[in-house]
mmCIF file of C-alpha atoms in Angstrom:
data_model
loop_
_atom_site.group_PDB
_atom_site.id
_atom_site.type_symbol
_atom_site.label_atom_id
_atom_site.label_comp_id
_atom_site.label_asym_id
_atom_site.label_seq_id
_atom_site.Cartn_x
_atom_site.Cartn_y
_atom_site.Cartn_z
ATOM 1 C CA MET A 1 -6.885 -5.616 -64.937
ATOM 2 C CA ASN A 2 -6.681 -1.913 -65.698
ATOM 3 C CA LYS A 3 -8.294 -1.239 -62.429
ATOM 4 C CA ASN A 4 -5.787 -3.352 -60.690
ATOM 5 C CA ARG A 5 -3.041 -1.697 -62.293
ATOM 6 C CA ALA A 6 -4.148 1.627 -61.825
ATOM 7 C CA SER A 7 -4.590 0.905 -58.033
ATOM 8 C CA ARG A 8 -0.895 -0.569 -57.975
ATOM 9 C CA ASN A 9 0.460 2.503 -59.213
ATOM 10 C CA VAL A 10 -1.824 4.768 -56.460
ATOM 11 C CA TRP A 11 0.002 2.895 -53.903
ATOM 12 C CA LEU A 12 3.381 2.045 -55.131
ATOM 13 C CA ARG A 13 5.160 5.078 -53.927
ATOM 14 C CA PRO A 14 3.827 4.939 -50.386
ATOM 15 C CA ALA A 15 4.300 1.166 -50.144
ATOM 16 C CA ARG A 16 8.074 1.985 -51.264
ATOM 17 C CA ARG A 17 8.258 4.540 -48.389
ATOM 18 C CA LEU A 18 7.315 2.189 -45.809
ATOM 19 C CA GLN A 19 9.360 -0.631 -47.275
ATOM 20 C CA GLN A 20 12.349 1.999 -46.284
ATOM 21 C CA TYR A 21 10.804 2.522 -42.655
ATOM 22 C CA PHE A 22 10.303 -0.890 -41.694
ATOM 23 C CA GLU A 23 14.083 -1.587 -43.075
ATOM 24 C CA ALA A 24 15.758 1.261 -41.084
ATOM 25 C CA THR A 25 13.635 0.055 -38.220
ATOM 26 C CA ASN A 26 15.452 -3.744 -38.399
ATOM 27 C CA THR A 27 18.724 -1.879 -38.846
ATOM 28 C CA ASN A 28 18.338 0.718 -36.254
ATOM 29 C CA GLU A 29 17.847 -1.367 -33.285
ATOM 30 C CA PRO A 30 20.674 -0.455 -31.001
ATOM 31 C CA LEU A 31 22.964 -3.386 -29.894
ATOM 32 C CA THR A 32 23.378 -4.175 -26.135
ATOM 33 C CA GLU A 33 26.257 -2.792 -24.576
ATOM 34 C CA LEU A 34 29.179 -5.099 -23.991
ATOM 35 C CA PRO A 35 30.290 -6.140 -20.278
ATOM 36 C CA VAL A 36 33.329 -3.921 -20.683
ATOM 37 C CA ASP A 37 34.090 -3.488 -16.703
ATOM 38 C CA LEU A 38 33.708 -7.486 -16.145
ATOM 39 C CA TRP A 39 36.306 -7.684 -18.996
ATOM 40 C CA LYS A 40 38.754 -5.498 -17.465
ATOM 41 C CA ARG A 41 38.665 -6.734 -14.240
ATOM 42 C CA LEU A 42 39.384 -10.121 -15.936
ATOM 43 C CA GLU A 43 42.639 -8.512 -17.524
ATOM 44 C CA GLN A 44 43.722 -6.803 -14.440
ATOM 45 C CA ILE A 45 43.546 -9.787 -12.068
ATOM 46 C CA PRO A 46 46.085 -12.083 -13.494
ATOM 47 C CA HIS A 47 48.767 -8.852 -13.156
ATOM 48 C CA LEU A 48 47.799 -8.749 -9.622
ATOM 49 C CA GLN A 49 48.266 -12.204 -8.733
ATOM 50 C CA GLU A 50 51.708 -12.151 -10.610
ATOM 51 C CA THR A 51 52.778 -9.104 -8.113
ATOM 52 C CA ALA A 52 51.049 -10.838 -4.932
ATOM 53 C CA ILE A 53 53.325 -13.718 -5.850
ATOM 54 C CA ALA A 54 56.210 -11.795 -6.405
ATOM 55 C CA TYR A 55 56.002 -10.101 -2.845
ATOM 56 C CA ASP A 56 55.189 -13.463 -1.272
ATOM 57 C CA TRP A 57 51.539 -12.293 -0.360
ATOM 58 C CA LEU A 58 50.379 -15.746 -0.625
ATOM 59 C CA LEU A 59 46.791 -14.903 0.793
ATOM 60 C CA ALA A 60 46.337 -12.124 -1.671
ATOM 61 C CA ALA A 61 47.459 -14.233 -4.472
ATOM 62 C CA ASN A 62 44.801 -16.862 -3.552
ATOM 63 C CA ARG A 63 41.860 -14.265 -2.934
ATOM 64 C CA LEU A 64 42.655 -13.472 -6.405
ATOM 65 C CA LYS A 65 42.835 -16.624 -7.933
ATOM 66 C CA ARG A 66 39.275 -17.377 -6.527
ATOM 67 C CA GLU A 67 38.138 -13.990 -7.670
ATOM 68 C CA PHE A 68 39.375 -14.687 -11.365
ATOM 69 C CA ARG A 69 37.407 -17.773 -11.278
ATOM 70 C CA SER A 70 34.095 -16.012 -9.586
ATOM 71 C CA GLN A 71 34.704 -13.056 -12.630
ATOM 72 C CA LEU A 72 34.757 -15.767 -15.453
ATOM 73 C CA ASN A 73 31.349 -17.051 -14.242
ATOM 74 C CA GLN A 74 29.912 -13.694 -14.190
ATOM 75 C CA PHE A 75 31.345 -12.848 -17.486
ATOM 76 C CA HIS A 76 29.803 -16.195 -18.735
ATOM 77 C CA ASP A 77 26.678 -15.264 -17.350
ATOM 78 C CA ALA A 78 26.540 -11.914 -19.152
ATOM 79 C CA MET A 79 27.459 -13.049 -22.528
ATOM 80 C CA THR A 80 24.572 -15.634 -22.145
ATOM 81 C CA LEU A 81 22.301 -13.001 -21.377
ATOM 82 C CA LEU A 82 23.614 -11.191 -24.236
ATOM 83 C CA CYS A 83 22.560 -13.372 -26.494
ATOM 84 C CA ASP A 84 19.227 -13.934 -24.943
ATOM 85 C CA GLU A 85 18.894 -10.652 -25.615
ATOM 86 C CA PHE A 86 19.896 -10.111 -29.009
ATOM 87 C CA ASP A 87 17.752 -13.011 -30.041
ATOM 88 C CA ARG A 88 14.419 -11.208 -28.081
ATOM 89 C CA LEU A 89 15.385 -8.211 -30.475
ATOM 90 C CA GLN A 90 14.865 -9.966 -33.438
ATOM 91 C CA PRO A 91 11.209 -10.570 -33.221
ATOM 92 C CA ARG A 92 10.517 -10.432 -36.846
ATOM 93 C CA GLN A 93 9.777 -13.787 -38.437
ATOM 94 C CA ILE A 94 8.664 -11.916 -41.690
ATOM 95 C CA THR A 95 10.411 -8.880 -42.844
ATOM 96 C CA PRO A 96 7.773 -7.214 -45.120
ATOM 97 C CA THR A 97 8.732 -7.139 -48.863
ATOM 98 C CA LEU A 98 7.275 -4.226 -51.421
ATOM 99 C CA ARG A 99 4.683 -6.795 -52.854
ATOM 100 C CA ASP A 100 3.270 -7.243 -49.016
ATOM 101 C CA LEU A 101 3.032 -3.674 -48.474
ATOM 102 C CA LEU A 102 1.308 -2.960 -51.710
ATOM 103 C CA ALA A 103 -1.041 -5.992 -51.465
ATOM 104 C CA ASP A 104 -1.716 -4.381 -47.821
ATOM 105 C CA LEU A 105 -2.457 -1.231 -48.898
ATOM 106 C CA GLU A 106 -4.712 -2.618 -51.761
ATOM 107 C CA ALA A 107 -6.442 -4.385 -49.113
ATOM 108 C CA LEU A 108 -6.942 -1.304 -46.825
ATOM 109 C CA ALA A 109 -8.242 0.549 -49.629
ATOM 110 C CA ASP A 110 -11.241 -2.390 -50.046
ATOM 111 C CA ASP A 111 -11.804 -2.366 -46.470
ATOM 112 C CA PHE A 112 -11.732 1.077 -45.233
ATOM 113 C CA SER A 113 -13.528 4.295 -46.882
ATOM 114 C CA ASP A 114 -10.370 6.759 -47.096
ATOM 115 C CA VAL A 115 -6.762 5.474 -47.158
ATOM 116 C CA LYS A 116 -4.660 8.278 -47.426
ATOM 117 C CA PHE A 117 -0.739 8.513 -47.401
ATOM 118 C CA ASP A 118 0.450 12.124 -46.753
ATOM 119 C CA SER A 119 3.968 12.408 -48.054
ATOM 120 C CA SER A 120 4.904 15.451 -46.229
ATOM 121 C CA THR A 121 4.240 14.478 -42.625
ATOM 122 C CA HIS A 122 4.792 10.515 -43.220
ATOM 123 C CA VAL A 123 1.393 9.345 -41.973
ATOM 124 C CA LEU A 124 -0.395 6.651 -43.232
ATOM 125 C CA SER A 125 -4.331 6.876 -42.250
ATOM 126 C CA VAL A 126 -7.556 5.263 -42.734
ATOM 127 C CA THR A 127 -10.884 6.247 -41.724
ATOM 128 C CA THR A 128 -13.476 4.099 -40.093
ATOM 129 C CA GLU A 129 -17.396 4.114 -40.459
ATOM 130 C CA PRO A 130 -19.312 5.911 -37.660
ATOM 131 C CA ILE A 131 -18.829 3.927 -34.707
ATOM 132 C CA THR A 132 -21.878 3.735 -32.327
ATOM 133 C CA LEU A 133 -21.398 1.533 -29.108
ATOM 134 C CA GLN A 134 -24.687 0.815 -27.146
ATOM 135 C CA GLU A 135 -26.460 3.954 -28.604
ATOM 136 C CA VAL A 136 -23.693 6.234 -28.103
ATOM 137 C CA GLU A 137 -22.666 7.855 -31.538
ATOM 138 C CA LEU A 138 -19.026 8.403 -31.544
ATOM 139 C CA GLY A 139 -18.426 9.183 -34.929
ATOM 140 C CA PRO A 140 -15.639 7.882 -37.446
ATOM 141 C CA PHE A 141 -12.263 8.089 -36.439
ATOM 142 C CA GLU A 142 -9.073 8.589 -38.081
ATOM 143 C CA ILE A 143 -6.422 5.830 -37.623
ATOM 144 C CA GLN A 144 -2.856 7.458 -38.257
ATOM 145 C CA LEU A 145 0.276 5.520 -38.437
ATOM 146 C CA HIS A 146 3.256 7.912 -37.910
ATOM 147 C CA CYS A 147 5.962 6.300 -40.012
ATOM 148 C CA ARG A 148 9.042 8.190 -38.849
ATOM 149 C CA GLU A 149 7.919 6.978 -35.082
ATOM 150 C CA LEU A 150 8.422 3.414 -36.908
ATOM 151 C CA GLN A 151 12.086 4.221 -36.650
ATOM 152 C CA THR A 152 12.254 5.858 -33.591
ATOM 153 C CA GLY A 153 10.977 2.616 -31.940
ATOM 154 C CA GLN A 154 8.060 4.142 -30.199
ATOM 155 C CA LEU A 155 5.747 2.123 -28.478
ATOM 156 C CA SER A 156 2.509 3.650 -29.914
ATOM 157 C CA PRO A 157 3.380 4.849 -33.329
ATOM 158 C CA TYR A 158 -0.260 5.568 -34.193
ATOM 159 C CA ARG A 159 -3.079 7.965 -33.234
ATOM 160 C CA VAL A 160 -6.531 7.663 -32.800
ATOM 161 C CA VAL A 161 -8.375 10.777 -33.935
ATOM 162 C CA ALA A 162 -11.883 11.446 -33.718
ATOM 163 C CA LEU A 163 -13.409 13.127 -36.918
ATOM 164 C CA GLU A 164 -16.871 14.093 -35.410
ATOM 165 C CA PRO A 165 -15.575 14.075 -31.645
ATOM 166 C CA ASN A 166 -18.532 13.273 -29.193
ATOM 167 C CA PRO A 167 -16.487 13.206 -26.259
ATOM 168 C CA SER A 168 -17.585 12.468 -22.743
ATOM 169 C CA SER A 169 -19.184 15.292 -20.854
ATOM 170 C CA THR A 170 -16.619 14.488 -18.157
ATOM 171 C CA ASN A 171 -13.208 14.656 -20.112
ATOM 172 C CA ASP A 172 -12.846 16.247 -23.752
ATOM 173 C CA GLU A 173 -9.895 14.001 -24.266
ATOM 174 C CA VAL A 174 -11.907 10.845 -24.016
ATOM 175 C CA THR A 175 -13.248 10.562 -27.404
ATOM 176 C CA HIS A 176 -14.149 6.696 -26.966
ATOM 177 C CA PRO A 177 -14.305 4.741 -24.045
ATOM 178 C CA HIS A 178 -10.821 3.324 -25.014
ATOM 179 C CA VAL A 179 -9.270 6.371 -26.138
ATOM 180 C CA GLN A 180 -7.940 9.295 -24.465
ATOM 181 C CA SER A 181 -5.826 11.933 -26.076
ATOM 182 C CA GLU A 182 -5.707 10.182 -29.256
ATOM 183 C CA LEU A 183 -4.051 7.034 -27.629
ATOM 184 C CA LEU A 184 -5.637 3.958 -27.687
ATOM 185 C CA CYS A 185 -5.953 1.663 -24.611
ATOM 186 C CA GLU A 186 -5.482 -1.532 -26.505
ATOM 187 C CA GLY A 187 -6.116 -4.104 -23.476
ATOM 188 C CA ASP A 188 -6.581 -7.613 -25.357
ATOM 189 C CA GLY A 189 -5.031 -6.310 -28.649
ATOM 190 C CA ARG A 190 -1.749 -5.180 -27.443
ATOM 191 C CA GLN A 191 0.448 -8.181 -28.464
ATOM 192 C CA ALA A 192 -1.415 -8.533 -31.731
ATOM 193 C CA ILE A 193 -0.937 -4.764 -32.487
ATOM 194 C CA ALA A 194 2.703 -4.901 -31.702
ATOM 195 C CA THR A 195 3.315 -7.985 -33.554
ATOM 196 C CA ALA A 196 1.335 -6.654 -36.728
ATOM 197 C CA LEU A 197 3.588 -3.633 -36.702
ATOM 198 C CA ALA A 198 6.993 -5.562 -36.126
ATOM 199 C CA GLN A 199 6.449 -7.885 -38.917
ATOM 200 C CA GLY A 200 5.368 -4.712 -41.202
ATOM 201 C CA ARG A 201 1.645 -6.473 -41.679
ATOM 202 C CA ILE A 202 0.095 -3.022 -42.033
ATOM 203 C CA HIS A 203 -3.581 -4.074 -43.119
ATOM 204 C CA ASP A 204 -3.739 -6.440 -39.947
ATOM 205 C CA PHE A 205 -2.578 -3.498 -37.884
ATOM 206 C CA PHE A 206 -5.405 -1.276 -39.045
ATOM 207 C CA VAL A 207 -7.871 -4.072 -39.011
ATOM 208 C CA ILE A 208 -7.279 -4.811 -35.509
ATOM 209 C CA VAL A 209 -7.086 -1.154 -34.366
ATOM 210 C CA ALA A 210 -10.836 -0.851 -36.053
ATOM 211 C CA ASN A 211 -12.036 -4.075 -34.735
ATOM 212 C CA LEU A 212 -10.775 -2.616 -31.009
ATOM 213 C CA LEU A 213 -12.723 0.767 -31.801
ATOM 214 C CA ARG A 214 -15.998 -1.315 -32.870
ATOM 215 C CA THR A 215 -15.850 -3.054 -29.256
ATOM 216 C CA TYR A 216 -17.109 -2.045 -26.015
ATOM 217 C CA ASN A 217 -15.361 -3.437 -22.908
ATOM 218 C CA GLU A 218 -17.445 -2.012 -19.856
ATOM 219 C CA GLY A 219 -14.872 -3.635 -17.454
ATOM 220 C CA SER A 220 -12.409 -1.289 -18.079
ATOM 221 C CA PRO A 221 -13.241 2.129 -19.882
ATOM 222 C CA TYR A 222 -11.343 5.330 -19.560
ATOM 223 C CA VAL A 223 -15.111 6.511 -19.089
ATOM 224 C CA GLY A 224 -17.794 4.218 -19.285
ATOM 225 C CA LEU A 225 -20.692 4.605 -21.832
ATOM 226 C CA ASP A 226 -23.441 4.857 -19.232
ATOM 227 C CA ASP A 227 -21.567 7.805 -17.778
ATOM 228 C CA TRP A 228 -20.749 9.161 -21.122
ATOM 229 C CA PHE A 229 -23.186 12.003 -20.795
ATOM 230 C CA GLY A 230 -22.767 12.332 -16.829
ATOM 231 C CA THR A 231 -21.298 15.062 -14.698
ATOM 232 C CA LEU A 232 -18.865 15.166 -12.152
ATOM 233 C CA CYS A 233 -19.588 16.272 -8.893
ATOM 234 C CA ASP A 234 -17.384 19.076 -7.858
ATOM 235 C CA ASP A 235 -17.624 18.255 -4.158
ATOM 236 C CA CYS A 236 -17.559 14.198 -3.804
ATOM 237 C CA GLY A 237 -16.005 13.522 -7.368
ATOM 238 C CA ASP A 238 -18.673 11.068 -8.169
ATOM 239 C CA LEU A 239 -20.373 10.835 -11.618
ATOM 240 C CA ARG A 240 -23.945 11.510 -11.969
ATOM 241 C CA SER A 241 -26.427 11.777 -14.811
ATOM 242 C CA SER A 242 -27.104 14.989 -15.530
ATOM 243 C CA ASP A 243 -30.602 15.333 -14.198
ATOM 244 C CA ALA A 244 -28.849 14.336 -10.519
ATOM 245 C CA ILE A 245 -26.646 17.390 -10.527
ATOM 246 C CA VAL A 246 -27.296 20.876 -9.191
ATOM 247 C CA SER A 247 -25.390 24.173 -9.679
ATOM 248 C CA CYS A 248 -24.623 25.741 -6.841
ATOM 249 C CA GLY A 249 -25.662 29.074 -6.425
ATOM 250 C CA GLN A 250 -22.436 30.931 -5.266
ATOM 251 C CA CYS A 251 -19.815 29.190 -7.205
ATOM 252 C CA VAL A 252 -21.651 27.606 -9.877
ATOM 253 C CA GLY A 253 -19.934 24.703 -9.498
ATOM 254 C CA ALA A 254 -21.810 21.331 -10.502
ATOM 255 C CA ILE A 255 -22.736 19.819 -7.208
ATOM 256 C CA CYS A 256 -24.764 16.287 -6.586
ATOM 257 C CA GLU A 257 -27.642 15.669 -4.850
ATOM 258 C CA ASP A 258 -26.077 14.198 -1.996
ATOM 259 C CA CYS A 259 -23.456 17.003 -1.467
ATOM 260 C CA ILE A 260 -25.814 20.066 -2.288
ATOM 261 C CA ASP A 261 -26.829 22.055 0.856
ATOM 262 C CA ARG A 262 -29.081 24.997 1.527
ATOM 263 C CA CYS A 263 -28.138 28.588 2.790
ATOM 264 C CA ALA A 264 -29.950 28.850 6.176
ATOM 265 C CA GLY A 265 -30.350 32.670 4.780
ATOM 266 C CA CYS A 266 -31.745 32.420 1.470
ATOM 267 C CA ASP A 267 -32.387 28.834 1.251
ATOM 268 C CA GLU A 268 -30.473 28.848 -2.446
ATOM 269 C CA ASN A 269 -28.668 25.488 -3.440
ATOM 270 C CA THR A 270 -25.214 25.706 -2.356
ATOM 271 C CA CYS A 271 -22.583 23.682 -2.198
ATOM 272 C CA ARG A 272 -20.466 22.946 1.195
ATOM 273 C CA GLY A 273 -17.476 24.924 0.075
ATOM 274 C CA CYS A 274 -19.436 27.964 -0.353
ATOM 275 C CA LEU A 275 -21.190 28.360 3.015
ATOM 276 C CA GLU A 276 -20.188 29.494 6.253
ATOM 277 C CA ALA A 277 -21.126 28.359 9.879
ATOM 278 C CA CYS A 278 -22.767 31.151 11.767
ATOM 279 C CA PRO A 279 -20.716 31.472 15.201
ATOM 280 C CA GLY A 280 -23.982 32.766 16.653
ATOM 281 C CA CYS A 281 -26.330 29.781 15.623
ATOM 282 C CA ASP A 282 -24.124 27.475 13.824
ATOM 283 C CA ASP A 283 -26.445 27.802 10.832
ATOM 284 C CA TYR A 284 -24.745 27.528 7.169
ATOM 285 C CA CYS A 285 -25.017 30.646 5.242
ATOM 286 C CA CYS A 286 -23.832 31.775 1.686
ATOM 287 C CA SER A 287 -21.396 34.797 1.634
ATOM 288 C CA GLY A 288 -24.429 36.964 0.361
ATOM 289 C CA CYS A 289 -26.233 36.337 3.543
ATOM 290 C CA LEU A 290 -23.345 36.932 6.108
ATOM 291 C CA SER A 291 -22.463 40.260 7.176
ATOM 292 C CA ARG A 292 -19.557 41.046 9.122
ATOM 293 C CA CYS A 293 -19.404 42.373 12.799
ATOM 294 C CA VAL A 294 -17.971 45.652 13.152
ATOM 295 C CA ASP A 295 -15.853 44.596 15.695
ATOM 296 C CA CYS A 296 -14.569 41.416 15.265
ATOM 297 C CA ASP A 297 -15.029 41.173 11.496
ATOM 298 C CA THR A 298 -16.553 37.572 12.147
ATOM 299 C CA ALA A 299 -19.026 36.727 9.740
ATOM 300 C CA CYS A 300 -22.617 36.260 11.053
ATOM 301 C CA CYS A 301 -26.140 35.489 9.753
ATOM 302 C CA PRO A 302 -28.740 38.278 9.408
ATOM 303 C CA SER A 303 -30.684 36.891 12.573
ATOM 304 C CA CYS A 304 -27.870 36.829 15.008
ATOM 305 C CA LEU A 305 -26.143 40.110 13.902
ATOM 306 C CA THR A 306 -27.543 42.666 15.879
ATOM 307 C CA ASP A 307 -28.767 46.248 14.784
ATOM 308 C CA SER A 308 -25.431 47.549 15.801
ATOM 309 C CA GLU A 309 -24.076 45.002 13.396
ATOM 310 C CA ARG A 310 -22.249 43.181 15.722
ATOM 311 C CA CYS A 311 -22.326 39.139 16.430
ATOM 312 C CA PRO A 312 -23.602 37.747 19.654
ATOM 313 C CA ASP A 313 -20.154 37.857 21.393
ATOM 314 C CA CYS A 314 -19.276 41.437 20.615
ATOM 315 C CA HIS A 315 -22.599 42.169 21.196
ATOM 316 C CA GLU A 316 -22.370 40.755 24.978
ATOM 317 C CA ALA A 317 -18.994 42.459 25.435
ATOM 318 C CA GLN A 318 -20.525 45.633 24.431
ATOM 319 C CA GLU A 319 -23.509 45.567 26.646
ATOM 320 C CA GLU A 320 -21.172 44.403 29.502
ATOM 321 C CA SER A 321 -18.816 47.523 28.911
ATOM 322 C CA ASN A 322 -21.797 49.893 29.021
ATOM 323 C CA GLU A 323 -22.744 48.484 32.220
ATOM 324 C CA TYR A 324 -19.240 48.878 33.375
ATOM 325 C CA GLU A 325 -19.394 51.986 32.287
ATOM 326 C CA SER A 326 -22.526 53.200 33.886
ATOM 327 C CA PHE A 327 -21.522 51.751 37.026
ATOM 328 C CA PRO A 328 -19.962 54.448 39.557
ATOM 329 C CA THR A 329 -16.531 53.924 39.875
ATOM 330 C CA THR A 330 -16.133 56.511 42.970
ATOM 331 C CA GLU A 331 -17.890 56.452 45.773
ATOM 332 C CA PRO A 332 -20.143 59.519 46.496
ATOM 333 C CA PRO A 333 -18.885 62.008 48.707
ATOM 334 C CA ASN A 334 -18.872 61.247 52.566
ATOM 335 C CA PRO A 335 -21.842 63.178 53.836
ATOM 336 C CA GLN A 336 -19.858 63.727 57.209
ATOM 337 C CA THR A 337 -16.310 64.442 56.050
ATOM 338 C CA GLY A 338 -17.008 65.491 52.575
ATOM 339 C CA ILE A 339 -14.208 63.564 51.576
ATOM 340 C CA THR A 340 -14.319 61.482 48.197
ATOM 341 C CA VAL A 341 -13.554 57.894 49.022
ATOM 342 C CA GLN A 342 -11.609 55.949 46.239
ATOM 343 C CA SER A 343 -12.096 52.619 45.091
ATOM 344 C CA ASP A 344 -10.302 49.641 46.406
ATOM 345 C CA CYS A 345 -6.737 49.617 44.747
ATOM 346 C CA VAL A 346 -7.260 52.690 42.551
ATOM 347 C CA GLY A 347 -5.241 54.817 45.056
ATOM 348 C CA GLN A 348 -4.891 55.183 48.539
ATOM 349 C CA THR A 349 -5.797 58.182 50.748
ATOM 350 C CA ALA A 350 -6.331 58.729 54.377
ATOM 351 C CA VAL A 351 -9.814 57.920 55.915
ATOM 352 C CA PRO A 352 -10.910 60.137 58.606
ATOM 353 C CA ALA A 353 -11.594 58.214 61.894
ATOM 354 C CA MET B 1 1.930 -27.952 -48.410
ATOM 355 C CA GLN B 2 2.694 -25.225 -46.647
ATOM 356 C CA VAL B 3 0.801 -22.086 -45.849
ATOM 357 C CA LEU B 4 1.086 -18.844 -43.774
ATOM 358 C CA LEU B 5 -1.029 -18.406 -40.776
ATOM 359 C CA ILE B 6 -1.390 -15.169 -39.103
ATOM 360 C CA ASN B 7 -3.749 -15.826 -36.094
ATOM 361 C CA ASN B 8 -4.112 -12.123 -34.810
ATOM 362 C CA ASP B 9 -6.182 -13.715 -31.485
ATOM 363 C CA GLY B 10 -3.873 -12.796 -28.676
ATOM 364 C CA GLY B 11 -0.578 -12.769 -29.774
ATOM 365 C CA GLY B 12 -0.977 -11.957 -33.443
ATOM 366 C CA PHE B 13 1.740 -14.585 -34.321
ATOM 367 C CA ALA B 14 2.688 -15.195 -37.938
ATOM 368 C CA ASP B 15 3.951 -19.028 -38.717
ATOM 369 C CA TYR B 16 4.169 -21.186 -41.973
ATOM 370 C CA ILE B 17 2.109 -24.354 -41.210
ATOM 371 C CA GLU B 18 1.804 -27.717 -42.822
ATOM 372 C CA VAL B 19 -1.535 -28.322 -44.099
ATOM 373 C CA PRO B 20 -2.717 -31.347 -45.940
ATOM 374 C CA ASP B 21 -3.576 -31.284 -49.695
ATOM 375 C CA GLY B 22 -7.115 -30.286 -50.061
ATOM 376 C CA ALA B 23 -7.720 -28.680 -46.650
ATOM 377 C CA SER B 24 -9.989 -26.098 -46.719
ATOM 378 C CA VAL B 25 -10.303 -22.533 -44.871
ATOM 379 C CA GLN B 26 -12.798 -23.890 -42.402
ATOM 380 C CA ASP B 27 -10.313 -27.292 -41.776
ATOM 381 C CA VAL B 28 -7.513 -24.599 -40.831
ATOM 382 C CA PHE B 29 -9.865 -22.522 -38.508
ATOM 383 C CA THR B 30 -11.110 -25.224 -36.737
ATOM 384 C CA GLU B 31 -7.980 -26.649 -35.825
ATOM 385 C CA LYS B 32 -6.260 -23.414 -34.848
ATOM 386 C CA VAL B 33 -9.308 -21.847 -33.105
ATOM 387 C CA GLY B 34 -11.059 -24.505 -31.853
ATOM 388 C CA ASN B 35 -14.806 -24.330 -31.748
ATOM 389 C CA ARG B 36 -15.634 -20.645 -31.246
ATOM 390 C CA PRO B 37 -18.041 -19.436 -33.744
ATOM 391 C CA ALA B 38 -16.574 -18.408 -37.220
ATOM 392 C CA SER B 39 -18.732 -14.941 -37.308
ATOM 393 C CA ASP B 40 -16.342 -13.583 -34.361
ATOM 394 C CA TYR B 41 -13.367 -13.806 -36.792
ATOM 395 C CA LEU B 42 -12.610 -11.760 -39.876
ATOM 396 C CA ILE B 43 -11.069 -14.443 -42.026
ATOM 397 C CA ARG B 44 -9.090 -13.560 -44.884
ATOM 398 C CA VAL B 45 -7.131 -15.402 -47.809
ATOM 399 C CA ASN B 46 -4.560 -13.486 -49.326
ATOM 400 C CA ARG B 47 -6.187 -10.611 -47.734
ATOM 401 C CA GLN B 48 -9.333 -11.099 -49.866
ATOM 402 C CA PRO B 49 -12.256 -12.448 -48.276
ATOM 403 C CA CYS B 50 -13.034 -16.102 -48.489
ATOM 404 C CA ALA B 51 -15.687 -18.994 -48.128
ATOM 405 C CA SER B 52 -15.377 -21.315 -45.603
ATOM 406 C CA GLN B 53 -14.987 -24.304 -48.034
ATOM 407 C CA GLN B 54 -12.482 -22.540 -50.167
ATOM 408 C CA ILE B 55 -9.519 -25.022 -50.806
ATOM 409 C CA LEU B 56 -5.919 -23.544 -49.558
ATOM 410 C CA GLN B 57 -3.409 -23.632 -52.235
ATOM 411 C CA GLU B 58 0.490 -23.541 -51.426
ATOM 412 C CA GLY B 59 1.857 -20.261 -49.811
ATOM 413 C CA ASP B 60 -1.516 -19.101 -49.259
ATOM 414 C CA ARG B 61 -1.777 -16.517 -46.529
ATOM 415 C CA ILE B 62 -4.480 -17.020 -44.004
ATOM 416 C CA SER B 63 -5.251 -14.338 -41.523
ATOM 417 C CA ILE B 64 -7.597 -14.619 -38.546
ATOM 418 C CA THR B 65 -8.669 -11.629 -36.616
ATOM 419 C CA PRO B 66 -11.227 -11.305 -33.731
ATOM 420 C CA THR B 67 -14.069 -8.893 -34.823
ATOM 421 C CA LYS B 68 -14.332 -8.189 -31.064
ATOM 422 C CA ILE B 69 -11.179 -7.022 -29.010
ATOM 423 C CA GLU B 70 -11.413 -5.647 -26.001
ATOM 424 C CA GLY B 71 -9.550 -2.701 -25.240
ATOM 425 C CA ALA B 72 -8.757 -2.011 -21.565
ATOM 426 C CA CYS B 73 -6.994 0.930 -19.454
#
């Protein structure tokens, strides 16, 4: 009996605070706007019709009469919609009493190892046991109900925080297959969570969220448990187990076995992004093995770059140029006349007969 | 007599229902949930663990919460 009384004293203040939040949530729901424009038009039409009749504009008067009927219908529909909307915004079948909330808090203290209400942040939290799913240890989670967010009508006024996080190796924000950035992907629990919060059944709310955390839906996780320790290939984006991933020798990126390539020069594991084709032989080499042609600056592999540090094209051009330079551009002097014969089109001179 | 039933399976609706005098927790569970195994559910009466044969009293609050609820993204 004394224990019960002591327990009630501990939870009485948080229960009162919670009650205030839920009461405020009840009254804070905005009322739907009235169809004022439709009403204004309905008020206008009789005056316009009177004017039309006064000026003997009978066609216009008839049209206004028809419009009046049509506007009346629209106004009626809008009001019916408003009634439906108003009823829909009142989903609570049970408003939590102080007694309900107190009983919920006491039951939470029985079900969870650590139940806290932080009066400065207005966060009610419980801690789960360490959760292990398919042999992947995810650690304990703190489920935090942010009471202030209850008032603002936030869709998810709670967070799920990993206390000893063992996040997926592919995404630090995924601390549980169904939790990313502290937000729970509710799936089958969505409606039950929403209803529990709307009705102020906080014990049910925490139990449902905890049960969601204890369950793994392999059909739709943020990151599957099979891939929990996997690594994403930087090239193709596929998730692979760590032993199927190789590090690129150039950019140190994580590359899967299917995407990894080798440098034709040094034979090092390299991703395709770090390889460049040699224009001479079309072999792919890393930047460390490629050298620039002194003439055209093209990257070439060591076997294609000549001793003069030119690519095959520039080397060939150079060869041709050299041959061209060594070929005499002027004819030798004519032994008979002693006059040099100029090359064709280079200039003209009289040729002795 | 009337009891409050909170069925967190699916919609999570809370309704006052009529049950005959002397009805047990098992009776209500079978009527509302069917033949699914009770071990898949956390069943509480007035937020306390209960036996399947516990006889319900007027105004009792029964909550039935699945132990396996699948999240989905």
